[in-house]
PDB file of C-alpha atoms in Angstrom:
ATOM      1  CA  MET A   1     -90.153 -42.074 -77.259  1.00 95.00           C
ATOM      2  CA  ASN A   2     -90.006 -38.343 -76.520  1.00 97.00           C
ATOM      3  CA  ARG A   3     -89.043 -36.581 -79.754  1.00 97.00           C
ATOM      4  CA  LEU A   4     -90.436 -33.371 -81.221  1.00 97.00           C
ATOM      5  CA  VAL A   5     -89.677 -31.833 -84.611  1.00 97.00           C
ATOM      6  CA  LEU A   6     -91.289 -28.482 -85.271  1.00 97.00           C
ATOM      7  CA  ARG A   7     -91.116 -25.745 -87.889  1.00 98.00           C
ATOM      8  CA  ALA A   8     -91.640 -22.491 -86.005  1.00 98.00           C
ATOM      9  CA  LYS A   9     -90.917 -18.791 -85.862  1.00 98.00           C
ATOM     10  CA  LEU A  10     -88.623 -17.371 -83.178  1.00 98.00           C
ATOM     11  CA  VAL A  11     -90.739 -14.755 -81.391  1.00 98.00           C
ATOM     12  CA  GLU A  12     -88.882 -14.184 -78.126  1.00 98.00           C
ATOM     13  CA  ARG A  13     -85.366 -14.593 -76.735  1.00 98.00           C
ATOM     14  CA  ALA A  14     -84.268 -14.112 -73.118  1.00 97.00           C
ATOM     15  CA  ALA A  15     -80.783 -13.186 -71.959  1.00 97.00           C
ATOM     16  CA  LEU A  16     -78.131 -15.895 -72.001  1.00 97.00           C
ATOM     17  CA  ARG A  17     -77.680 -17.487 -68.571  1.00 97.00           C
ATOM     18  CA  TYR A  18     -75.691 -20.389 -67.120  1.00 97.00           C
ATOM     19  CA  THR A  19     -76.885 -23.546 -65.367  1.00 94.00           C
ATOM     20  CA  PRO A  20     -75.454 -24.516 -61.953  1.00 95.00           C
ATOM     21  CA  ALA A  21     -73.202 -26.928 -63.904  1.00 96.00           C
ATOM     22  CA  GLY A  22     -71.801 -23.981 -65.852  1.00 97.00           C
ATOM     23  CA  LEU A  23     -73.498 -24.741 -69.183  1.00 98.00           C
ATOM     24  CA  PRO A  24     -74.915 -21.866 -71.234  1.00 98.00           C
ATOM     25  CA  ALA A  25     -78.729 -21.844 -71.378  1.00 98.00           C
ATOM     26  CA  LEU A  26     -81.063 -19.764 -73.524  1.00 98.00           C
ATOM     27  CA  ASP A  27     -84.844 -19.567 -73.189  1.00 97.00           C
ATOM     28  CA  VAL A  28     -86.820 -18.682 -76.308  1.00 98.00           C
ATOM     29  CA  GLY A  29     -90.427 -18.446 -77.434  1.00 98.00           C
ATOM     30  CA  LEU A  30     -91.517 -20.234 -80.598  1.00 98.00           C
ATOM     31  CA  GLU A  31     -94.699 -19.764 -82.610  1.00 98.00           C
ATOM     32  CA  HIS A  32     -96.039 -22.468 -84.906  1.00 98.00           C
ATOM     33  CA  GLU A  33     -98.774 -22.060 -87.506  1.00 97.00           C
ATOM     34  CA  SER A  34     -99.945 -24.712 -89.984  1.00 97.00           C
ATOM     35  CA  GLU A  35    -102.921 -26.586 -91.351  1.00 97.00           C
ATOM     36  CA  VAL A  36    -103.451 -30.296 -90.740  1.00 96.00           C
ATOM     37  CA  THR A  37    -106.149 -32.791 -91.617  1.00 97.00           C
ATOM     38  CA  GLN A  38    -108.075 -34.412 -88.791  1.00 95.00           C
ATOM     39  CA  GLU A  39    -110.859 -36.922 -89.516  1.00 96.00           C
ATOM     40  CA  GLY A  40    -110.799 -35.771 -93.129  1.00 96.00           C
ATOM     41  CA  GLN A  41    -111.330 -32.130 -92.194  1.00 97.00           C
ATOM     42  CA  PRO A  42    -108.761 -29.314 -92.466  1.00 97.00           C
ATOM     43  CA  ARG A  43    -107.812 -27.738 -89.180  1.00 97.00           C
ATOM     44  CA  LYS A  44    -105.721 -24.610 -88.622  1.00 97.00           C
ATOM     45  CA  ILE A  45    -103.152 -24.936 -85.854  1.00 97.00           C
ATOM     46  CA  ARG A  46    -101.495 -21.992 -84.129  1.00 98.00           C
ATOM     47  CA  PHE A  47     -99.691 -22.047 -80.793  1.00 97.00           C
ATOM     48  CA  GLU A  48     -96.730 -20.682 -78.894  1.00 97.00           C
ATOM     49  CA  ILE A  49     -94.389 -22.874 -76.898  1.00 97.00           C
ATOM     50  CA  ARG A  50     -91.587 -22.129 -74.455  1.00 97.00           C
ATOM     51  CA  ALA A  51     -88.289 -23.611 -75.574  1.00 98.00           C
ATOM     52  CA  ARG A  52     -84.796 -23.892 -74.124  1.00 97.00           C
ATOM     53  CA  GLY A  53     -81.373 -24.621 -75.508  1.00 98.00           C
ATOM     54  CA  ILE A  54     -78.584 -25.825 -73.232  1.00 98.00           C
ATOM     55  CA  GLY A  55     -74.943 -26.191 -74.196  1.00 98.00           C
ATOM     56  CA  ARG A  56     -73.542 -25.657 -77.681  1.00 97.00           C
ATOM     57  CA  ILE A  57     -76.936 -25.103 -79.334  1.00 98.00           C
ATOM     58  CA  THR A  58     -77.297 -21.792 -77.452  1.00 98.00           C
ATOM     59  CA  GLU A  59     -74.746 -20.136 -79.735  1.00 97.00           C
ATOM     60  CA  ARG A  60     -76.818 -21.014 -82.805  1.00 97.00           C
ATOM     61  CA  LEU A  61     -80.095 -20.006 -81.149  1.00 97.00           C
ATOM     62  CA  ALA A  62     -78.625 -16.648 -80.119  1.00 97.00           C
ATOM     63  CA  ALA A  63     -77.623 -15.924 -83.727  1.00 97.00           C
ATOM     64  CA  LEU A  64     -81.175 -16.341 -85.090  1.00 98.00           C
ATOM     65  CA  GLU A  65     -83.136 -13.232 -86.008  1.00 97.00           C
ATOM     66  CA  LEU A  66     -86.401 -12.637 -84.184  1.00 98.00           C
ATOM     67  CA  GLY A  67     -89.259 -13.379 -86.566  1.00 98.00           C
ATOM     68  CA  SER A  68     -87.255 -15.883 -88.613  1.00 98.00           C
ATOM     69  CA  GLU A  69     -88.630 -19.384 -89.212  1.00 98.00           C
ATOM     70  CA  HIS A  70     -86.574 -22.533 -88.699  1.00 98.00           C
ATOM     71  CA  GLY A  71     -86.808 -26.259 -88.060  1.00 98.00           C
ATOM     72  CA  PHE A  72     -86.258 -27.220 -84.409  1.00 98.00           C
ATOM     73  CA  GLY A  73     -85.735 -30.717 -83.015  1.00 98.00           C
ATOM     74  CA  GLY A  74     -85.543 -31.958 -79.458  1.00 98.00           C
ATOM     75  CA  PHE A  75     -87.678 -33.321 -76.618  1.00 98.00           C
ATOM     76  CA  LEU A  76     -90.331 -32.179 -74.145  1.00 97.00           C
ATOM     77  CA  GLY A  77     -89.658 -31.809 -70.430  1.00 96.00           C
ATOM     78  CA  ALA A  78     -91.328 -30.317 -67.368  1.00 93.00           C
ATOM     79  CA  GLN A  79     -90.718 -26.722 -66.372  1.00 86.00           C
ATOM     80  CA  ARG A  80     -88.828 -26.139 -63.149  1.00 80.00           C
ATOM     81  CA  ASN A  81     -91.981 -25.569 -61.123  1.00 79.00           C
ATOM     82  CA  GLY A  82     -93.499 -28.767 -62.524  1.00 78.00           C
ATOM     83  CA  ARG A  83     -96.331 -26.874 -64.236  1.00 84.00           C
ATOM     84  CA  GLY A  84     -96.406 -26.989 -67.980  1.00 91.00           C
ATOM     85  CA  ILE A  85     -93.868 -28.177 -70.498  1.00 95.00           C
ATOM     86  CA  VAL A  86     -90.776 -26.796 -72.148  1.00 97.00           C
ATOM     87  CA  PHE A  87     -89.364 -27.842 -75.521  1.00 98.00           C
ATOM     88  CA  HIS A  88     -85.649 -28.640 -75.096  1.00 98.00           C
ATOM     89  CA  VAL A  89     -84.047 -27.778 -78.443  1.00 98.00           C
ATOM     90  CA  THR A  90     -81.126 -30.028 -79.356  1.00 98.00           C
ATOM     91  CA  GLU A  91     -81.136 -29.579 -83.146  1.00 98.00           C
ATOM     92  CA  LEU A  92     -81.612 -26.636 -85.482  1.00 97.00           C
ATOM     93  CA  ASP A  93     -81.749 -26.587 -89.278  1.00 92.00           C
TER      94      ASP A  93
END
């Protein structure tokens, strides 16, 4: 199963564009920071991830304020060039 749920801060938003199929697409940058327990030890986690919304979700993503924190749900996919991953956002709380 390929499912990711992440609480993150919106740190970057590109201009709205359209796919060859005519769907709206919006690339964003998300930053996550938390503390987890691994092998009984606390561990601080901080990372940035590239994310993309395609279709109706782009309207909601575009309305978010930079720096605001939200819950994002979706799946991971390869970037166009095949290097790295991109988080495809399909849900937003």
